[in-house]
Short mmCIF file of C-alpha atoms and ligand atoms in Angstrom, two decimals:
data_model
loop_
_atom_site.label_atom_id
_atom_site.label_comp_id
_atom_site.label_asym_id
_atom_site.label_seq_id
_atom_site.Cartn_x
_atom_site.Cartn_y
_atom_site.Cartn_z
CA MET A 22 -25.72 29.90 -49.80
CA LYS A 23 -29.01 31.41 -49.86
CA ASN A 24 -30.85 28.69 -48.31
CA TYR A 25 -28.18 28.47 -45.78
CA ILE A 26 -28.17 31.66 -44.66
CA ALA A 27 -32.05 31.44 -44.62
CA PHE A 28 -31.82 28.33 -42.49
CA LEU A 29 -29.55 30.10 -40.02
CA LEU A 30 -31.96 32.85 -39.71
CA PHE A 31 -34.58 30.40 -39.34
CA ILE A 32 -32.79 28.80 -36.32
CA VAL A 33 -32.22 32.11 -34.65
CA PHE A 34 -36.20 32.77 -35.39
CA ILE A 35 -36.73 30.03 -33.85
CA SER A 36 -34.57 30.08 -30.42
CA CYS A 37 -35.74 33.75 -30.36
CA THR A 38 -39.32 32.62 -30.22
CA THR A 39 -38.66 29.71 -27.49
CA GLU A 40 -36.01 32.25 -25.52
CA THR A 41 -39.08 34.82 -25.28
CA LYS A 42 -41.58 32.23 -24.50
CA LYS A 43 -39.54 30.65 -21.44
CA SER A 44 -38.96 34.42 -20.08
CA GLU A 45 -42.36 35.02 -20.23
CA ILE A 46 -44.00 32.00 -18.26
CA ALA A 47 -42.15 28.84 -17.06
CA GLU A 48 -42.52 25.53 -17.94
CA VAL A 49 -43.95 23.13 -14.92
CA ASN A 50 -41.70 19.96 -16.02
CA GLN A 51 -43.03 16.54 -16.48
CA THR A 52 -39.68 14.74 -15.86
CA THR A 53 -39.69 16.59 -12.30
CA LEU A 54 -43.02 15.75 -11.78
CA ALA A 55 -42.69 12.12 -12.50
CA LYS A 56 -39.41 11.78 -10.70
CA HIS A 57 -41.07 12.82 -7.21
CA ILE A 58 -44.34 10.98 -7.64
CA GLU A 59 -42.21 7.97 -8.36
CA ARG A 60 -40.12 8.46 -5.22
CA LEU A 61 -43.31 9.50 -2.63
CA ALA A 62 -45.31 6.60 -4.19
CA SER A 63 -42.55 3.92 -3.87
CA ASP A 64 -42.56 1.00 -1.34
CA GLU A 65 -39.79 3.03 0.62
CA PHE A 66 -42.11 5.83 1.77
CA LEU A 67 -44.63 3.27 3.48
CA GLY A 68 -47.41 4.58 2.41
CA ARG A 69 -46.82 8.22 4.13
CA LYS A 70 -48.76 8.02 7.50
CA PRO A 71 -48.23 10.32 10.41
CA PHE A 72 -46.61 9.16 12.98
CA THR A 73 -44.68 6.28 11.29
CA GLU A 74 -41.03 5.75 9.67
CA GLY A 75 -42.76 6.92 6.66
CA GLU A 76 -43.76 10.27 8.05
CA VAL A 77 -39.76 11.01 8.72
CA LYS A 78 -38.97 9.80 5.27
CA THR A 79 -41.67 12.07 3.55
CA VAL A 80 -41.22 15.15 5.45
CA ASN A 81 -37.14 14.71 5.46
CA TYR A 82 -37.67 14.42 1.52
CA LEU A 83 -39.69 17.43 0.96
CA GLU A 84 -37.46 19.54 3.32
CA ASN A 85 -34.53 18.76 1.38
CA GLU A 86 -36.13 19.34 -2.12
CA PHE A 87 -37.37 22.60 -0.60
CA LYS A 88 -33.57 23.22 0.00
CA LYS A 89 -32.27 22.04 -3.23
CA LEU A 90 -34.52 24.55 -5.12
CA GLU A 91 -33.51 27.21 -2.64
CA LEU A 92 -36.75 28.26 -1.44
CA SER A 93 -36.92 29.81 2.17
CA PRO A 94 -38.05 28.25 5.52
CA GLY A 95 -41.84 29.04 5.92
CA ASN A 96 -41.38 29.03 9.51
CA GLY A 97 -38.69 31.25 11.10
CA SER A 98 -35.65 29.19 10.05
CA SER A 99 -37.32 25.88 9.83
CA PHE A 100 -39.26 24.15 7.22
CA PHE A 101 -41.62 22.37 9.46
CA GLN A 102 -44.96 23.53 11.63
CA GLU A 103 -45.52 20.70 14.22
CA VAL A 104 -48.89 19.74 14.46
CA PRO A 105 -49.86 18.51 17.83
CA MET A 106 -52.32 15.74 17.55
CA VAL A 107 -54.18 13.83 19.64
CA GLU A 108 -55.71 9.75 18.98
CA ILE A 109 -59.22 9.31 20.85
CA THR A 110 -60.08 5.57 21.42
CA GLY A 111 -63.31 5.82 22.65
CA THR A 112 -65.74 2.88 24.12
CA PRO A 113 -69.46 4.30 24.21
CA THR A 114 -71.98 2.39 26.26
CA GLU A 115 -74.22 -0.06 25.03
CA LYS A 116 -77.15 1.78 25.25
CA MET A 117 -78.26 5.28 24.84
CA ILE A 118 -81.20 6.09 27.48
CA ILE A 119 -83.99 7.92 26.00
CA SER A 120 -86.52 9.00 28.70
CA GLY A 121 -89.68 10.77 28.96
CA LYS A 122 -92.76 11.40 31.35
CA ASP A 123 -94.44 8.21 30.65
CA ASP A 124 -92.18 6.16 28.89
CA SER A 125 -88.84 5.56 28.22
CA PHE A 126 -86.76 3.49 25.68
CA ASN A 127 -82.81 2.25 24.83
CA LEU A 128 -81.14 2.66 21.53
CA ASP A 129 -78.45 -0.07 20.84
CA LEU A 130 -74.89 1.22 19.96
CA LEU A 131 -74.02 0.71 16.07
CA LYS A 132 -77.50 -0.41 15.30
CA ASP A 133 -79.36 2.50 16.34
CA PHE A 134 -76.77 5.18 17.40
CA VAL A 135 -72.77 5.96 17.21
CA ALA A 136 -71.23 8.33 19.87
CA THR A 137 -67.74 10.03 19.87
CA THR A 138 -66.36 12.89 21.43
CA ASN A 139 -63.07 15.39 20.51
CA LYS A 140 -62.69 16.10 24.27
CA GLN A 141 -59.45 15.29 25.52
CA VAL A 142 -60.66 13.75 28.88
CA SER A 143 -60.88 9.83 30.26
CA GLU A 144 -64.77 10.11 30.32
CA VAL A 145 -67.81 12.39 29.03
CA SER A 146 -71.43 11.61 29.25
CA LEU A 147 -74.83 13.02 28.96
CA ASP A 148 -76.77 13.15 31.93
CA ASN A 149 -80.51 13.12 31.35
CA SER A 150 -79.73 15.78 29.04
CA GLU A 151 -82.90 17.45 27.81
CA LEU A 152 -83.42 17.10 24.00
CA VAL A 153 -84.39 19.41 21.91
CA PHE A 154 -85.16 19.76 18.23
CA ALA A 155 -83.20 22.32 16.13
CA GLY A 156 -84.48 21.71 12.68
CA TYR A 157 -80.62 21.61 10.61
CA GLY A 158 -78.73 22.78 13.14
CA VAL A 159 -78.01 26.21 11.04
CA VAL A 160 -77.17 29.53 11.88
CA ALA A 161 -76.45 31.63 8.43
CA PRO A 162 -76.87 35.17 8.91
CA GLU A 163 -76.94 36.01 5.14
CA TYR A 164 -80.06 33.44 4.38
CA GLU A 165 -81.63 35.13 7.79
CA TRP A 166 -81.82 31.79 9.44
CA ASN A 167 -81.20 30.79 12.98
CA ASP A 168 -82.42 27.21 14.09
CA TYR A 169 -80.79 27.48 17.68
CA GLU A 170 -82.82 30.82 18.83
CA GLY A 171 -84.50 31.56 21.79
CA VAL A 172 -83.37 28.69 23.75
CA ASP A 173 -80.34 28.48 26.42
CA TRP A 174 -78.30 25.28 25.23
CA LYS A 175 -76.45 24.99 28.32
CA GLY A 176 -77.24 21.27 29.43
CA LYS A 177 -79.08 20.40 26.49
CA THR A 178 -78.99 18.15 23.39
CA ALA A 179 -79.64 19.27 19.89
CA VAL A 180 -81.40 16.76 17.61
CA VAL A 181 -80.88 17.79 14.04
CA LEU A 182 -81.17 16.64 10.26
CA ILE A 183 -78.39 16.21 8.01
CA ASN A 184 -77.84 18.41 4.65
CA ASP A 185 -79.52 21.87 4.78
CA PRO A 186 -83.07 23.32 4.16
CA GLY A 187 -82.54 23.34 0.51
CA PHE A 188 -81.94 19.57 -0.56
CA ASN A 189 -85.03 18.16 -1.77
CA SER A 190 -87.13 21.22 -1.60
CA GLY A 191 -87.80 21.64 -5.05
CA ASP A 192 -86.75 25.36 -4.34
CA SER A 193 -83.62 26.27 -5.63
CA THR A 194 -83.43 29.89 -3.76
CA LEU A 195 -83.78 28.17 -0.68
CA PHE A 196 -80.11 28.35 0.03
CA LYS A 197 -78.61 26.94 -2.80
CA GLY A 198 -81.26 24.38 -3.66
CA ASN A 199 -79.67 21.09 -4.26
CA GLU A 200 -76.15 21.96 -3.68
CA MET A 201 -75.10 21.40 -0.54
CA THR A 202 -73.78 24.59 1.45
CA TYR A 203 -71.55 24.18 4.38
CA TYR A 204 -74.57 24.33 6.55
CA GLY A 205 -75.25 21.17 5.38
CA ARG A 206 -71.92 19.09 6.44
CA TRP A 207 -72.19 17.09 9.70
CA THR A 208 -68.65 18.99 10.52
CA TYR A 209 -70.37 22.21 10.71
CA LYS A 210 -73.31 20.97 12.55
CA PHE A 211 -71.00 19.49 15.54
CA GLU A 212 -69.03 22.90 15.45
CA GLU A 213 -72.13 25.37 15.64
CA ALA A 214 -73.72 23.20 18.45
CA ALA A 215 -70.35 23.51 20.57
CA ARG A 216 -70.74 27.13 19.66
CA GLN A 217 -74.44 27.76 20.92
CA GLY A 218 -73.09 26.02 24.13
CA ALA A 219 -75.18 22.79 24.11
CA ASP A 220 -73.93 19.92 25.57
CA GLY A 221 -74.45 17.15 22.71
CA LEU A 222 -75.32 16.81 19.39
CA ILE A 223 -77.34 14.07 18.05
CA ILE A 224 -77.46 13.93 13.89
CA ILE A 225 -80.61 12.40 12.07
CA HIS A 226 -78.86 9.80 9.25
CA ASP A 227 -80.87 9.69 6.35
CA THR A 228 -79.34 8.04 3.57
CA GLU A 229 -80.15 10.18 -0.04
CA PRO A 230 -79.49 13.55 1.88
CA ALA A 231 -76.41 12.45 3.65
CA SER A 232 -74.95 10.80 0.21
CA TYR A 233 -73.99 7.32 2.26
CA GLY A 234 -75.58 4.82 4.17
CA TRP A 235 -75.77 3.86 7.66
CA ASN A 236 -72.75 1.45 7.27
CA VAL A 237 -70.53 4.62 6.68
CA ILE A 238 -71.63 6.00 9.72
CA GLU A 239 -71.22 2.61 11.77
CA SER A 240 -67.68 1.90 10.06
CA GLY A 241 -66.47 5.63 10.22
CA TRP A 242 -67.27 6.28 13.75
CA THR A 243 -66.00 3.78 15.73
CA GLY A 244 -62.49 2.96 17.03
CA SER A 245 -59.74 5.69 17.21
CA ARG A 246 -59.79 9.15 15.53
CA LEU A 247 -57.02 11.90 14.91
CA VAL A 248 -57.90 15.47 16.51
CA ILE A 249 -55.94 18.19 16.68
CA THR A 250 -55.19 20.00 19.88
CA SER A 251 -57.81 23.46 19.55
CA ASP A 252 -58.96 25.94 21.65
CA LEU A 253 -62.37 26.14 19.89
CA PRO A 254 -65.48 25.11 22.02
CA LEU A 255 -66.24 21.05 21.88
CA LEU A 256 -69.22 19.08 22.61
CA ASN A 257 -69.31 16.40 25.40
CA VAL A 258 -70.78 13.99 22.97
CA GLU A 259 -71.25 14.24 19.10
CA SER A 260 -74.00 11.57 18.18
CA TRP A 261 -75.37 10.14 15.19
CA ILE A 262 -78.85 8.19 15.09
CA SER A 263 -80.57 5.86 12.35
CA GLY A 264 -83.46 7.04 10.51
CA GLU A 265 -85.50 4.46 12.42
CA SER A 266 -84.48 5.76 15.61
CA ALA A 267 -85.32 9.55 15.21
CA LYS A 268 -88.94 8.27 14.27
CA LYS A 269 -89.11 6.57 17.45
CA ILE A 270 -88.15 9.74 19.22
CA PHE A 271 -90.36 11.96 17.40
CA ASN A 272 -93.10 9.39 18.26
CA ALA A 273 -92.63 9.53 21.99
CA SER A 274 -92.22 13.03 21.85
CA SER A 275 -94.63 15.84 22.49
CA ILE A 276 -94.64 17.23 19.14
CA LYS A 277 -95.52 13.84 17.27
CA VAL A 278 -95.13 15.30 13.91
CA GLN A 279 -94.63 13.01 11.26
CA ASP A 280 -92.96 15.09 8.79
CA TYR A 281 -90.62 17.05 10.95
CA LYS A 282 -88.24 17.86 7.42
CA ALA A 283 -90.88 20.09 6.30
CA LEU A 284 -91.11 21.68 9.59
CA ALA A 285 -87.40 22.27 9.58
CA ARG A 286 -87.40 23.83 6.25
CA ASN A 287 -89.46 26.62 7.03
CA LYS A 288 -87.94 29.65 7.43
CA ASN A 289 -89.93 30.74 10.67
CA PHE A 290 -88.57 27.51 12.22
CA LYS A 291 -88.04 27.86 16.06
CA PRO A 292 -86.49 25.09 18.54
CA ILE A 293 -88.92 22.38 19.57
CA PRO A 294 -88.19 20.84 22.96
CA LEU A 295 -89.16 16.95 22.56
CA GLU A 296 -89.76 16.83 26.29
CA LEU A 297 -87.49 14.04 26.53
CA ASN A 298 -83.62 13.49 28.04
CA THR A 299 -80.99 11.28 27.17
CA SER A 300 -78.13 9.56 28.90
CA VAL A 301 -75.08 8.25 27.10
CA ALA A 302 -71.15 7.99 27.95
CA ILE A 303 -67.69 7.41 26.39
CA LYS A 304 -64.69 6.24 28.12
CA ASN A 305 -61.66 7.56 26.19
CA ASN A 306 -58.15 6.24 25.76
CA ILE A 307 -55.90 9.19 24.99
CA LYS A 308 -52.43 9.12 23.12
CA LYS A 309 -50.59 12.31 22.14
CA ASP A 310 -48.32 12.81 19.32
CA VAL A 311 -46.89 15.28 17.20
CA SER A 312 -46.87 15.37 13.37
CA LYS A 313 -45.66 18.04 10.89
CA ASN A 314 -46.83 20.47 7.95
CA VAL A 315 -43.79 21.32 5.60
CA ILE A 316 -43.78 24.70 4.29
CA ALA A 317 -41.28 26.76 2.02
CA VAL A 318 -41.34 30.21 0.57
CA VAL A 319 -40.03 32.16 -2.40
CA PRO A 320 -40.28 35.99 -1.15
CA GLY A 321 -41.82 38.41 -3.19
CA THR A 322 -39.53 41.32 -4.10
CA ASP A 323 -41.93 44.58 -3.24
CA ARG A 324 -45.49 42.88 -1.61
CA LYS A 325 -43.49 40.66 0.62
CA ASP A 326 -45.89 40.45 2.92
CA GLU A 327 -48.69 39.43 0.53
CA TYR A 328 -49.22 35.84 0.31
CA ILE A 329 -50.32 32.93 -2.23
CA ILE A 330 -50.42 29.62 -0.84
CA TYR A 331 -50.25 26.57 -2.54
CA SER A 332 -51.54 23.44 -0.80
CA ALA A 333 -51.14 19.37 -0.79
CA HIS A 334 -51.50 16.72 1.69
CA TRP A 335 -48.37 14.56 1.60
CA ASP A 336 -50.25 11.86 4.33
CA HIS A 337 -51.80 8.85 2.94
CA PHE A 338 -52.76 5.55 4.72
CA GLY A 339 -49.61 3.75 5.61
CA ILE A 340 -49.34 0.03 5.95
CA GLY A 341 -52.92 -1.79 6.35
CA LYS A 342 -55.23 -4.94 5.46
CA ALA A 343 -53.37 -6.47 2.51
CA ILE A 344 -55.14 -6.89 -0.60
CA ASN A 345 -54.19 -9.25 -3.60
CA GLY A 346 -50.86 -9.79 -1.10
CA ASP A 347 -49.97 -6.11 -0.84
CA SER A 348 -50.04 -4.15 2.30
CA ILE A 349 -48.74 -0.91 1.55
CA TYR A 350 -50.98 1.93 0.87
CA ASN A 351 -48.46 4.06 -1.54
CA GLY A 352 -51.02 6.72 -2.47
CA ALA A 353 -49.57 7.40 -6.00
CA ILE A 354 -52.91 9.76 -7.17
CA ASP A 355 -53.84 10.65 -3.63
CA ASN A 356 -51.87 12.35 -3.32
CA ALA A 357 -47.85 11.95 -3.98
CA SER A 358 -49.57 13.45 -7.43
CA GLY A 359 -49.99 16.68 -5.47
CA THR A 360 -47.14 16.60 -3.17
CA ALA A 361 -44.94 16.46 -6.37
CA GLY A 362 -47.04 18.91 -8.17
CA LEU A 363 -45.78 21.34 -5.25
CA LEU A 364 -42.46 20.47 -5.89
CA ALA A 365 -42.90 20.99 -9.74
CA ILE A 366 -44.60 24.06 -9.04
CA ALA A 367 -41.94 25.66 -7.31
CA GLU A 368 -39.16 24.88 -9.48
CA ALA A 369 -41.30 26.87 -12.18
CA PHE A 370 -41.53 29.69 -9.87
CA LYS A 371 -37.56 29.41 -9.36
CA LYS A 372 -37.01 29.15 -13.11
CA SER A 373 -39.75 32.13 -13.81
CA ASN A 374 -38.65 36.05 -12.79
CA ASN A 375 -38.87 37.12 -9.45
CA THR A 376 -42.86 37.80 -8.35
CA LYS A 377 -43.96 41.29 -6.76
CA ARG A 378 -45.93 38.80 -3.69
CA SER A 379 -44.66 35.79 -1.77
CA VAL A 380 -45.19 32.56 -2.74
CA VAL A 381 -45.81 29.54 -0.18
CA PHE A 382 -45.67 26.06 -0.56
CA MET A 383 -47.11 24.02 1.89
CA ALA A 384 -47.22 20.19 1.97
CA LEU A 385 -49.98 19.29 5.02
CA THR A 386 -50.50 16.36 7.62
CA GLY A 387 -53.59 14.54 8.65
CA GLU A 388 -55.84 15.34 5.44
CA GLU A 389 -57.11 11.39 5.39
CA GLN A 390 -57.77 11.73 9.06
CA GLY A 391 -60.14 14.75 8.40
CA LEU A 392 -58.11 17.99 7.19
CA LEU A 393 -56.19 17.87 10.31
CA GLY A 394 -52.82 19.30 9.18
CA SER A 395 -54.93 22.44 7.56
CA ALA A 396 -57.00 23.02 10.35
CA TYR A 397 -54.11 23.40 12.57
CA TYR A 398 -52.59 26.03 10.14
CA ALA A 399 -56.02 27.70 9.77
CA GLU A 400 -55.96 28.36 13.51
CA ASN A 401 -52.13 28.81 13.86
CA PRO A 402 -51.61 30.91 10.29
CA LEU A 403 -47.72 31.49 10.00
CA PHE A 404 -48.90 34.51 7.16
CA ASN A 405 -51.29 36.75 8.08
CA PRO A 406 -54.89 35.60 6.80
CA LYS A 407 -55.88 38.89 5.90
CA LYS A 408 -52.91 39.17 3.78
CA THR A 409 -53.08 35.61 2.22
CA VAL A 410 -54.82 36.56 -1.10
CA ALA A 411 -55.50 33.14 -2.25
CA ASN A 412 -55.00 29.25 -1.82
CA ILE A 413 -54.66 27.10 -4.73
CA ASN A 414 -55.01 23.15 -3.60
CA ILE A 415 -54.11 20.39 -5.27
CA ASP A 416 -55.01 16.81 -4.32
CA ALA A 417 -55.38 13.67 -6.09
CA LEU A 418 -54.83 14.56 -9.71
CA ALA A 419 -55.57 11.50 -12.36
CA SER A 420 -56.24 12.68 -15.43
CA PRO A 421 -55.66 10.07 -18.09
CA GLY A 422 -54.01 12.15 -20.63
CA GLU A 423 -54.35 16.06 -21.51
CA MET A 424 -58.21 17.41 -20.80
CA LYS A 425 -60.37 19.61 -22.61
CA ASP A 426 -62.41 20.70 -19.25
CA LEU A 427 -61.32 22.01 -16.09
CA THR A 428 -63.59 21.26 -13.54
CA ILE A 429 -63.90 23.52 -10.40
CA THR A 430 -65.05 22.23 -7.38
CA GLY A 431 -66.94 25.18 -4.96
CA TYR A 432 -67.94 26.90 -8.59
CA GLY A 433 -69.64 30.11 -7.97
CA GLN A 434 -68.20 30.79 -4.38
CA SER A 435 -65.25 33.40 -5.25
CA GLU A 436 -63.69 35.71 -8.14
CA MET A 437 -60.77 32.57 -8.40
CA ASP A 438 -63.17 31.02 -11.30
CA GLU A 439 -62.34 33.68 -13.20
CA TYR A 440 -58.83 33.34 -12.96
CA ALA A 441 -59.02 29.58 -13.55
CA LYS A 442 -61.60 30.38 -16.53
CA GLU A 443 -58.84 32.71 -18.07
CA ALA A 444 -56.13 30.35 -17.61
CA ALA A 445 -58.14 27.52 -19.30
CA LEU A 446 -59.13 29.44 -22.04
CA LYS A 447 -55.16 30.27 -22.86
CA GLN A 448 -54.83 26.36 -23.11
CA ASN A 449 -57.90 25.97 -25.19
CA ARG A 450 -59.68 24.47 -22.33
CA TYR A 451 -63.30 25.27 -20.87
CA ILE A 452 -64.28 25.39 -17.46
CA ILE A 453 -67.47 23.48 -15.88
CA PRO A 454 -68.92 23.28 -11.97
CA ASP A 455 -68.57 20.11 -10.36
CA PRO A 456 -71.11 17.74 -11.52
CA ASP A 457 -72.22 16.27 -7.99
CA PRO A 458 -72.25 19.74 -5.77
CA GLU A 459 -74.94 18.21 -3.56
CA LYS A 460 -72.08 15.60 -2.30
CA GLY A 461 -70.15 18.49 -0.83
CA TYR A 462 -66.87 17.97 -2.23
CA PHE A 463 -65.49 21.54 -1.96
CA PHE A 464 -65.96 20.64 2.04
CA ARG A 465 -63.70 17.65 1.86
CA SER A 466 -60.14 18.94 0.92
CA ASP A 467 -57.68 20.77 2.50
CA HIS A 468 -58.52 24.04 0.70
CA PHE A 469 -61.60 24.36 2.65
CA ASN A 470 -59.54 25.09 5.85
CA PHE A 471 -58.19 28.09 4.03
CA ALA A 472 -61.79 29.00 2.92
CA LYS A 473 -63.16 28.83 6.71
CA ILE A 474 -60.84 31.54 7.78
CA GLY A 475 -61.95 33.91 4.59
CA ILE A 476 -59.21 32.89 2.04
CA PRO A 477 -60.39 32.58 -1.48
CA ALA A 478 -59.64 28.87 -2.40
CA LEU A 479 -59.44 27.44 -5.93
CA TYR A 480 -59.29 23.48 -6.30
CA ALA A 481 -60.13 22.60 -9.76
CA SER A 482 -58.57 20.00 -12.20
CA GLY A 483 -59.87 18.30 -15.62
CA SER A 484 -61.79 15.10 -14.91
CA TYR A 485 -64.83 15.21 -17.61
CA GLU A 486 -63.63 15.42 -21.40
CA GLY A 487 -59.94 14.57 -22.99
CA PHE A 488 -58.49 15.96 -26.18
CA GLU A 489 -57.71 12.03 -26.66
CA HIS A 490 -60.23 10.14 -24.42
CA SER A 491 -63.85 10.74 -25.13
CA ILE A 492 -66.51 11.80 -22.08
CA ASP A 493 -67.32 8.01 -21.98
CA GLU A 494 -63.93 6.58 -21.50
CA ILE A 495 -63.11 9.10 -18.91
CA LYS A 496 -65.99 8.11 -17.00
CA GLU A 497 -65.11 4.74 -17.32
CA LEU A 498 -61.19 5.53 -16.29
CA LYS A 499 -62.76 7.92 -13.40
CA ASN A 500 -65.02 4.92 -12.36
CA ASN A 501 -62.53 2.42 -12.41
CA TYR A 502 -59.94 4.36 -10.31
CA LEU A 503 -63.06 4.45 -7.48
CA ILE A 504 -63.42 0.81 -7.69
CA ASN A 505 -59.89 -0.53 -7.76
CA LYS A 506 -57.63 2.17 -6.53
CA TYR A 507 -59.19 4.55 -4.45
CA HIS A 508 -57.73 4.46 -0.64
CA GLN A 509 -56.26 1.08 -1.74
CA PRO A 510 -52.86 -0.26 -2.11
CA SER A 511 -52.99 -0.66 -5.76
CA ASP A 512 -52.92 3.18 -6.01
CA GLU A 513 -49.50 2.63 -7.52
CA TYR A 514 -46.93 4.67 -9.65
CA ASN A 515 -45.98 2.87 -12.81
CA SER A 516 -43.66 4.91 -14.70
CA GLU A 517 -44.33 2.57 -17.87
CA THR A 518 -48.02 3.08 -17.94
CA THR A 519 -48.78 6.06 -15.85
CA GLU A 520 -49.62 9.13 -18.13
CA LEU A 521 -48.90 12.15 -16.59
CA SER A 522 -49.33 14.71 -19.72
CA GLY A 523 -52.84 15.78 -18.02
CA VAL A 524 -51.40 16.04 -14.65
CA ARG A 525 -48.45 18.43 -15.89
CA LEU A 526 -51.18 20.49 -18.13
CA ASP A 527 -53.44 21.14 -14.88
CA LEU A 528 -50.34 21.99 -12.78
CA GLN A 529 -49.47 24.46 -15.55
CA LEU A 530 -52.67 25.82 -15.11
CA LEU A 531 -52.57 26.24 -11.66
CA PHE A 532 -48.96 27.59 -11.77
CA ASN A 533 -50.17 30.24 -14.42
CA VAL A 534 -53.49 31.12 -11.92
CA GLY A 535 -50.72 31.86 -8.85
CA LEU A 536 -48.17 33.68 -11.32
CA LYS A 537 -50.83 35.82 -12.52
CA LEU A 538 -51.99 36.59 -8.85
CA ALA A 539 -48.43 36.97 -7.52
CA ASN A 540 -47.89 39.64 -9.96
CA GLU A 541 -50.80 41.88 -9.42
CA ASP A 542 -52.34 44.06 -6.49
CA TYR A 543 -56.00 42.73 -6.71
CA PHE A 544 -57.38 40.58 -3.97
CA PRO A 545 -60.06 38.30 -5.42
CA LYS A 546 -63.24 38.27 -3.60
CA TRP A 547 -66.01 36.16 -2.21
CA ASN A 548 -69.40 35.96 -4.39
CA GLU A 549 -72.24 37.54 -2.72
CA GLY A 550 -74.23 34.63 -0.91
CA SER A 551 -71.00 32.67 -0.18
CA GLU A 552 -70.84 31.37 3.22
CA PHE A 553 -67.32 32.50 3.64
CA LYS A 554 -67.74 36.19 2.71
CA ALA A 555 -68.23 37.01 6.26
CA ALA A 556 -64.80 35.78 7.17
CA ARG A 557 -63.13 37.83 5.22
CA GLU A 558 -64.95 41.05 5.59
ZN1 ZN B 25 -56.35 13.39 -0.87
#
């Protein structure tokens, strides 16, 4: 009898503790997660490419799931934000002409140069446009740096280096040393040149600071590209030239310096006219279409107009070149995992008590084509960016089991690191910075477009050391993914073999971070020296 009572008490005790635990923090449910990944990554969704039957199936599925969870629509009475996009197929002239006082020569398309435009017109050109060397093409007030100063750029074409002055300088105080700042990315360089009013921009390719070879430029900058309709200024021509071509240009120019990199790294650098002109033209074929971001909200109770935004891109590559007889690019990891994660986190928020602030769930389009859905959102926000507390982005969760680490891409940028650290410690995990900061991964997924308009962003997952897998095992599994699955039809879900406990643990952490933010009054800040701080203040 005594034992029986003790046993009953024990049961009561057990159920009490699990009950209190439940009301404290909801669990991100692994069954929910698995169910959505399996569906989204199935052949039925045709690889989820924008403008295809796969898009229609995907966005309808997401709308339906948000409705089932009783979330509110994020755009008035609609769960959709329409994202107008344009497909531009450009055909450049075979030659880029470089002409000087005494001499002129041509660069050959693909071998020596590539040229594109984001302008939605049938033809663009540079006509005898004056070439001016503009160092790294950087205007960075926080480093008191301006490579464009003192020149009227109208009608001129800037020639710049890839990466930023810190790279390979041996000086960790020059910008961020080898860690790439946003000023090092080609996207920034084209944007800045357009802001300066230049006609064109030519980036000099260099394998090490670009982190990829000329072959990537050759294949990535030809054929068609998708762009969003935007009010931002645009260049007539965006171009890359090979390092060899750059040498030829500098040799033919007035400055004739060999070490133009050292010149560009100098703090007192001023733009240098090369006394050369260039001509090139591009004929464009233009096709317009509309894709969709899918957006849902759990409204807050007393700070309803302040928002935490979770984001994950729903799109992938659709149907393409068959590999081993399979032509559907299912994108199970990239990014059915994140999209399913969004739904699983939304479910956890619905299971928890109401939050003070509103929590937004955003499934974005066009990430694989250049972060287009998030870029469009950043230009056309539905929630006041000044009142948007933080962005938590989920892209390609792949950990093969529970991880000891939480790797933070863009570590050091903002106080979001502290939130991540606290949540990681509660899971007995440690945080580490991205091991390859020189590759600029912080600028390569959707959170970056939130950062650009000043919203502190967190992009983190376990990817270094497992509780069950050693550092070396994880490294091998990661390499295996990059070589055999990444952006290939083999990125598939298998209910028997795909291990989701680690993905679930990462999502639980991201949920915990968002839950904390959703119940406090504080706005996390960008750290001193961050290139995004100015946009917030
Ligand atoms: Zn992705």
